[in-house]
PDB file of C-alpha atoms in Angstrom:
ATOM      1  CA  UNK F   1      -0.034   0.092  -0.018  1.00 83.00           C
ATOM      2  CA  UNK F   2       2.729   2.493   0.987  1.00 92.00           C
ATOM      3  CA  UNK F   3       5.592   1.116  -0.951  1.00 87.00           C
ATOM      4  CA  UNK F   4       7.595   3.391  -3.364  1.00 90.00           C
ATOM      5  CA  UNK F   5       7.154   3.052  -7.195  1.00 86.00           C
ATOM      6  CA  UNK F   6      10.988   1.925  -7.309  1.00 87.00           C
ATOM      7  CA  UNK F   7      10.135  -0.606  -4.738  1.00 90.00           C
ATOM      8  CA  UNK F   8       7.299  -2.106  -6.824  1.00 87.00           C
ATOM      9  CA  UNK F   9       9.806  -2.024  -9.880  1.00 86.00           C
ATOM     10  CA  UNK F  10      12.360  -4.031  -8.128  1.00 88.00           C
ATOM     11  CA  UNK F  11      14.703  -1.279  -7.931  1.00 91.00           C
ATOM     12  CA  UNK F  12      17.320  -0.811  -5.153  1.00 92.00           C
ATOM     13  CA  UNK F  13      15.799   1.668  -2.663  1.00 92.00           C
ATOM     14  CA  UNK F  14      17.394   4.475  -0.802  1.00 95.00           C
ATOM     15  CA  UNK F  15      16.067   7.434   1.386  1.00 96.00           C
ATOM     16  CA  UNK F  16      13.967   8.871  -1.470  1.00 96.00           C
ATOM     17  CA  UNK F  17      11.886   5.666  -1.350  1.00 96.00           C
ATOM     18  CA  UNK F  18      11.385   5.891   2.460  1.00 97.00           C
ATOM     19  CA  UNK F  19      10.335   9.570   1.943  1.00 97.00           C
ATOM     20  CA  UNK F  20       7.767   8.554  -0.881  1.00 96.00           C
ATOM     21  CA  UNK F  21       6.510   5.803   1.380  1.00 96.00           C
ATOM     22  CA  UNK F  22       5.891   8.320   4.031  1.00 97.00           C
ATOM     23  CA  UNK F  23       4.073  10.589   1.718  1.00 97.00           C
ATOM     24  CA  UNK F  24       1.680   7.801   0.739  1.00 95.00           C
ATOM     25  CA  UNK F  25       1.319   7.332   4.720  1.00 95.00           C
ATOM     26  CA  UNK F  26       0.490  11.057   5.178  1.00 95.00           C
ATOM     27  CA  UNK F  27      -2.073  10.848   2.076  1.00 95.00           C
ATOM     28  CA  UNK F  28      -3.660   7.949   3.674  1.00 94.00           C
ATOM     29  CA  UNK F  29      -3.957   9.540   7.097  1.00 91.00           C
ATOM     30  CA  UNK F  30      -5.373  12.785   5.695  1.00 91.00           C
ATOM     31  CA  UNK F  31      -7.742  11.115   3.020  1.00 92.00           C
ATOM     32  CA  UNK F  32      -8.414   7.694   4.798  1.00 92.00           C
ATOM     33  CA  UNK F  33      -7.504   5.782   1.661  1.00 92.00           C
ATOM     34  CA  UNK F  34      -5.424   5.621  -1.526  1.00 92.00           C
ATOM     35  CA  UNK F  35      -6.546   5.063  -4.954  1.00 90.00           C
ATOM     36  CA  UNK F  36      -4.890   1.670  -5.182  1.00 91.00           C
ATOM     37  CA  UNK F  37      -6.469   0.307  -2.009  1.00 90.00           C
ATOM     38  CA  UNK F  38      -8.744  -2.521  -2.553  1.00 87.00           C
ATOM     39  CA  UNK F  39      -7.555  -3.830  -5.774  1.00 88.00           C
ATOM     40  CA  UNK F  40      -8.260  -7.617  -6.434  1.00 90.00           C
ATOM     41  CA  UNK F  41      -6.257 -10.136  -8.397  1.00 88.00           C
ATOM     42  CA  UNK F  42      -5.933 -14.067  -8.343  1.00 92.00           C
ATOM     43  CA  UNK F  43      -2.303 -13.926  -6.859  1.00 93.00           C
ATOM     44  CA  UNK F  44      -0.367 -11.541  -4.762  1.00 89.00           C
ATOM     45  CA  UNK F  45       2.155 -10.916  -7.440  1.00 89.00           C
ATOM     46  CA  UNK F  46      -0.626  -9.874  -9.742  1.00 92.00           C
ATOM     47  CA  UNK F  47      -2.156  -7.558  -7.111  1.00 90.00           C
ATOM     48  CA  UNK F  48       1.239  -5.919  -6.533  1.00 89.00           C
ATOM     49  CA  UNK F  49       1.508  -5.303 -10.234  1.00 90.00           C
ATOM     50  CA  UNK F  50      -1.963  -3.819 -10.405  1.00 92.00           C
ATOM     51  CA  UNK F  51      -0.897  -1.526  -7.434  1.00 91.00           C
ATOM     52  CA  UNK F  52       2.285  -0.404  -9.242  1.00 89.00           C
ATOM     53  CA  UNK F  53       0.549   0.168 -12.337  1.00 92.00           C
ATOM     54  CA  UNK F  54      -2.188   2.500 -10.556  1.00 93.00           C
ATOM     55  CA  UNK F  55       0.622   4.238  -8.718  1.00 92.00           C
ATOM     56  CA  UNK F  56       2.471   4.950 -11.958  1.00 91.00           C
ATOM     57  CA  UNK F  57      -0.778   6.249 -13.662  1.00 93.00           C
ATOM     58  CA  UNK F  58      -2.048   8.288 -10.777  1.00 94.00           C
ATOM     59  CA  UNK F  59      -0.627  11.774 -10.933  1.00 95.00           C
ATOM     60  CA  UNK F  60       0.439  13.661  -7.878  1.00 94.00           C
ATOM     61  CA  UNK F  61      -1.967  16.459  -8.637  1.00 94.00           C
ATOM     62  CA  UNK F  62      -4.980  13.932  -8.660  1.00 95.00           C
ATOM     63  CA  UNK F  63      -3.675  11.875  -5.696  1.00 95.00           C
ATOM     64  CA  UNK F  64      -3.526  14.947  -3.567  1.00 95.00           C
ATOM     65  CA  UNK F  65      -6.542  16.781  -5.182  1.00 94.00           C
ATOM     66  CA  UNK F  66      -8.289  17.636  -2.097  1.00 91.00           C
ATOM     67  CA  UNK F  67      -5.280  18.377   0.136  1.00 94.00           C
ATOM     68  CA  UNK F  68      -3.094  21.316   0.578  1.00 95.00           C
ATOM     69  CA  UNK F  69      -0.433  21.944  -1.902  1.00 95.00           C
ATOM     70  CA  UNK F  70       2.281  20.872   0.532  1.00 96.00           C
ATOM     71  CA  UNK F  71       1.472  17.272   0.243  1.00 96.00           C
ATOM     72  CA  UNK F  72       2.037  17.141  -3.619  1.00 96.00           C
ATOM     73  CA  UNK F  73       4.975  19.200  -3.188  1.00 97.00           C
ATOM     74  CA  UNK F  74       6.366  16.862  -0.731  1.00 97.00           C
ATOM     75  CA  UNK F  75       5.767  13.991  -2.871  1.00 97.00           C
ATOM     76  CA  UNK F  76       7.148  15.544  -6.096  1.00 97.00           C
ATOM     77  CA  UNK F  77      10.186  16.497  -4.145  1.00 97.00           C
ATOM     78  CA  UNK F  78      10.814  12.883  -3.155  1.00 96.00           C
ATOM     79  CA  UNK F  79      10.083  11.407  -6.583  1.00 95.00           C
ATOM     80  CA  UNK F  80      12.589  13.961  -8.106  1.00 96.00           C
ATOM     81  CA  UNK F  81      15.492  12.817  -5.649  1.00 96.00           C
ATOM     82  CA  UNK F  82      18.319  10.668  -7.296  1.00 95.00           C
ATOM     83  CA  UNK F  83      19.329   7.642  -5.537  1.00 95.00           C
ATOM     84  CA  UNK F  84      22.525   9.066  -3.778  1.00 95.00           C
ATOM     85  CA  UNK F  85      20.792  12.507  -3.019  1.00 96.00           C
ATOM     86  CA  UNK F  86      20.779  13.450   0.523  1.00 97.00           C
ATOM     87  CA  UNK F  87      17.105  14.634   1.211  1.00 97.00           C
ATOM     88  CA  UNK F  88      16.830  18.357   2.486  1.00 97.00           C
ATOM     89  CA  UNK F  89      14.885  17.061   5.621  1.00 97.00           C
ATOM     90  CA  UNK F  90      14.763  20.642   6.999  1.00 97.00           C
ATOM     91  CA  UNK F  91      13.121  21.747   3.814  1.00 97.00           C
ATOM     92  CA  UNK F  92      10.545  18.959   4.033  1.00 97.00           C
ATOM     93  CA  UNK F  93       9.578  19.692   7.897  1.00 95.00           C
ATOM     94  CA  UNK F  94       9.473  23.437   6.798  1.00 95.00           C
ATOM     95  CA  UNK F  95       6.663  22.574   4.452  1.00 95.00           C
ATOM     96  CA  UNK F  96       4.488  20.991   6.788  1.00 93.00           C
ATOM     97  CA  UNK F  97       5.493  23.390   9.840  1.00 93.00           C
ATOM     98  CA  UNK F  98       4.444  26.306   7.556  1.00 92.00           C
ATOM     99  CA  UNK F  99       1.009  24.630   6.808  1.00 92.00           C
ATOM    100  CA  UNK F 100       0.581  24.133  10.664  1.00 90.00           C
ATOM    101  CA  UNK F 101       1.204  27.832  11.262  1.00 91.00           C
ATOM    102  CA  UNK F 102      -0.925  29.063   8.401  1.00 91.00           C
ATOM    103  CA  UNK F 103      -3.785  27.313   9.853  1.00 87.00           C
ATOM    104  CA  UNK F 104      -3.038  28.818  13.371  1.00 85.00           C
ATOM    105  CA  UNK F 105      -2.830  25.379  14.909  1.00 82.00           C
ATOM    106  CA  UNK F 106      -1.404  25.470  18.642  1.00 81.00           C
ATOM    107  CA  UNK F 107       1.635  23.599  19.372  1.00 81.00           C
ATOM    108  CA  UNK F 108       0.697  22.481  22.884  1.00 81.00           C
ATOM    109  CA  UNK F 109       2.552  18.918  22.643  1.00 81.00           C
ATOM    110  CA  UNK F 110      -0.736  17.293  23.817  1.00 80.00           C
ATOM    111  CA  UNK F 111      -1.714  14.647  21.140  1.00 79.00           C
ATOM    112  CA  UNK F 112      -5.081  12.919  20.533  1.00 76.00           C
ATOM    113  CA  UNK F 113      -3.707   9.682  21.568  1.00 76.00           C
ATOM    114  CA  UNK F 114      -2.711  10.887  25.008  1.00 76.00           C
ATOM    115  CA  UNK F 115      -6.054  12.558  25.560  1.00 76.00           C
ATOM    116  CA  UNK F 116      -7.808   9.280  24.659  1.00 70.00           C
ATOM    117  CA  UNK F 117      -5.772   7.709  27.507  1.00 66.00           C
ATOM    118  CA  UNK F 118      -6.817  10.352  29.963  1.00 66.00           C
ATOM    119  CA  UNK F 119     -10.674  10.218  28.893  1.00 66.00           C
ATOM    120  CA  UNK F 120     -10.687   6.665  30.273  1.00 62.00           C
ATOM    121  CA  UNK F 121     -10.890   8.418  33.693  1.00 56.00           C
ATOM    122  CA  UNK F 122     -10.598   6.844  37.044  1.00 42.00           C
ATOM    123  CA  UNK F 123     -11.552   3.104  35.897  1.00 49.00           C
ATOM    124  CA  UNK F 124      -8.044   2.509  35.179  1.00 48.00           C
ATOM    125  CA  UNK F 125      -6.290   5.112  37.307  1.00 45.00           C
ATOM    126  CA  UNK F 126      -5.859   7.540  34.343  1.00 43.00           C
ATOM    127  CA  UNK F 127      -6.571  11.289  34.814  1.00 44.00           C
ATOM    128  CA  UNK F 128      -9.451  13.033  32.806  1.00 45.00           C
ATOM    129  CA  UNK F 129      -9.262  16.507  31.337  1.00 48.00           C
ATOM    130  CA  UNK F 130     -11.580  18.494  33.244  1.00 48.00           C
ATOM    131  CA  UNK F 131     -14.130  20.834  31.448  1.00 48.00           C
ATOM    132  CA  UNK F 132     -15.132  24.073  33.291  1.00 49.00           C
ATOM    133  CA  UNK F 133     -16.675  27.025  31.709  1.00 49.00           C
ATOM    134  CA  UNK F 134     -15.699  25.843  28.050  1.00 49.00           C
ATOM    135  CA  UNK F 135     -11.999  25.445  29.148  1.00 50.00           C
ATOM    136  CA  UNK F 136     -10.424  22.095  29.159  1.00 50.00           C
ATOM    137  CA  UNK F 137      -7.633  21.478  31.623  1.00 53.00           C
ATOM    138  CA  UNK F 138      -5.202  19.054  29.713  1.00 52.00           C
ATOM    139  CA  UNK F 139      -2.306  17.384  31.498  1.00 51.00           C
ATOM    140  CA  UNK F 140       1.253  18.380  30.672  1.00 49.00           C
ATOM    141  CA  UNK F 141       2.992  14.879  30.266  1.00 47.00           C
ATOM    142  CA  UNK F 142       6.393  13.889  31.122  1.00 47.00           C
ATOM    143  CA  UNK F 143       7.764  10.626  30.294  1.00 48.00           C
ATOM    144  CA  UNK F 144       9.926   8.615  32.496  1.00 48.00           C
ATOM    145  CA  UNK F 145      13.139   8.337  30.430  1.00 50.00           C
ATOM    146  CA  UNK F 146      14.953   5.945  32.719  1.00 52.00           C
ATOM    147  CA  UNK F 147      12.430   3.269  32.692  1.00 46.00           C
ATOM    148  CA  UNK F 148      11.058   4.285  29.095  1.00 46.00           C
ATOM    149  CA  UNK F 149       7.527   3.912  30.626  1.00 44.00           C
ATOM    150  CA  UNK F 150       4.647   4.529  28.517  1.00 44.00           C
ATOM    151  CA  UNK F 151       2.548   5.697  31.479  1.00 45.00           C
ATOM    152  CA  UNK F 152       2.591   9.357  31.586  1.00 46.00           C
ATOM    153  CA  UNK F 153       3.450  11.383  34.684  1.00 45.00           C
ATOM    154  CA  UNK F 154       1.502  14.606  35.012  1.00 45.00           C
ATOM    155  CA  UNK F 155       3.637  17.462  35.834  1.00 47.00           C
ATOM    156  CA  UNK F 156       1.104  20.140  35.679  1.00 48.00           C
ATOM    157  CA  UNK F 157      -2.029  21.132  33.690  1.00 49.00           C
ATOM    158  CA  UNK F 158      -2.703  23.503  30.808  1.00 49.00           C
ATOM    159  CA  UNK F 159      -5.985  24.862  29.542  1.00 49.00           C
ATOM    160  CA  UNK F 160      -7.358  25.134  26.181  1.00 48.00           C
ATOM    161  CA  UNK F 161     -10.644  26.815  25.420  1.00 46.00           C
ATOM    162  CA  UNK F 162     -13.239  24.637  23.600  1.00 42.00           C
ATOM    163  CA  UNK F 163     -14.564  25.834  20.265  1.00 42.00           C
ATOM    164  CA  UNK F 164     -18.258  27.085  20.480  1.00 40.00           C
ATOM    165  CA  UNK F 165     -20.813  26.186  17.747  1.00 38.00           C
ATOM    166  CA  UNK F 166     -20.793  29.714  16.382  1.00 40.00           C
ATOM    167  CA  UNK F 167     -16.851  29.840  16.366  1.00 42.00           C
ATOM    168  CA  UNK F 168     -15.276  29.517  12.912  1.00 47.00           C
ATOM    169  CA  UNK F 169     -13.573  26.267  11.882  1.00 45.00           C
ATOM    170  CA  UNK F 170     -10.144  26.101  10.362  1.00 50.00           C
ATOM    171  CA  UNK F 171      -9.934  24.234   7.246  1.00 48.00           C
ATOM    172  CA  UNK F 172      -7.143  22.371   5.576  1.00 53.00           C
ATOM    173  CA  UNK F 173      -8.422  21.133   2.285  1.00 52.00           C
ATOM    174  CA  UNK F 174     -11.922  20.067   2.703  1.00 50.00           C
ATOM    175  CA  UNK F 175     -11.217  18.919   6.296  1.00 51.00           C
ATOM    176  CA  UNK F 176     -12.428  21.061   9.346  1.00 47.00           C
ATOM    177  CA  UNK F 177     -10.482  21.575  12.425  1.00 47.00           C
ATOM    178  CA  UNK F 178     -11.079  23.524  15.526  1.00 44.00           C
ATOM    179  CA  UNK F 179      -8.698  26.266  16.360  1.00 41.00           C
TER     180      UNK F 179
END
């Protein structure tokens, strides 16, 4: 599903192929599917051949049609790298960082997967965010580096105002996000 075109063609892979595969993961996470998903064939080899053909014939513009330009720019950059080229990782990170800033997202370092754990509440000794007067108190999480524990340690809390129904939404492509 996420393999680079070079991988399908049996060519030796390099950093460019890893980045291209990551690009397909990003498209999948944004869109929820890829155009070559669900293709059927009698044998695995035939299925992989169909996937390769679909990837070769799907332009980046059509793959990323409902997405911000940064996604197609990223994939074009990856596909234009030569085998021995060292990718400009700073440039690639900046592409998405600029998108993040342009849409006024807040870098609070509290991620959805952490909030899900905290929403479980006291049933399994987790801490729930507290909603008071349209403000969510969210824990600031520190990890125990010595034991590499996945269990978060709450150092303090931070507050985030919740979005009201009449508050405008931020859009990336056709996806709505709360600011």
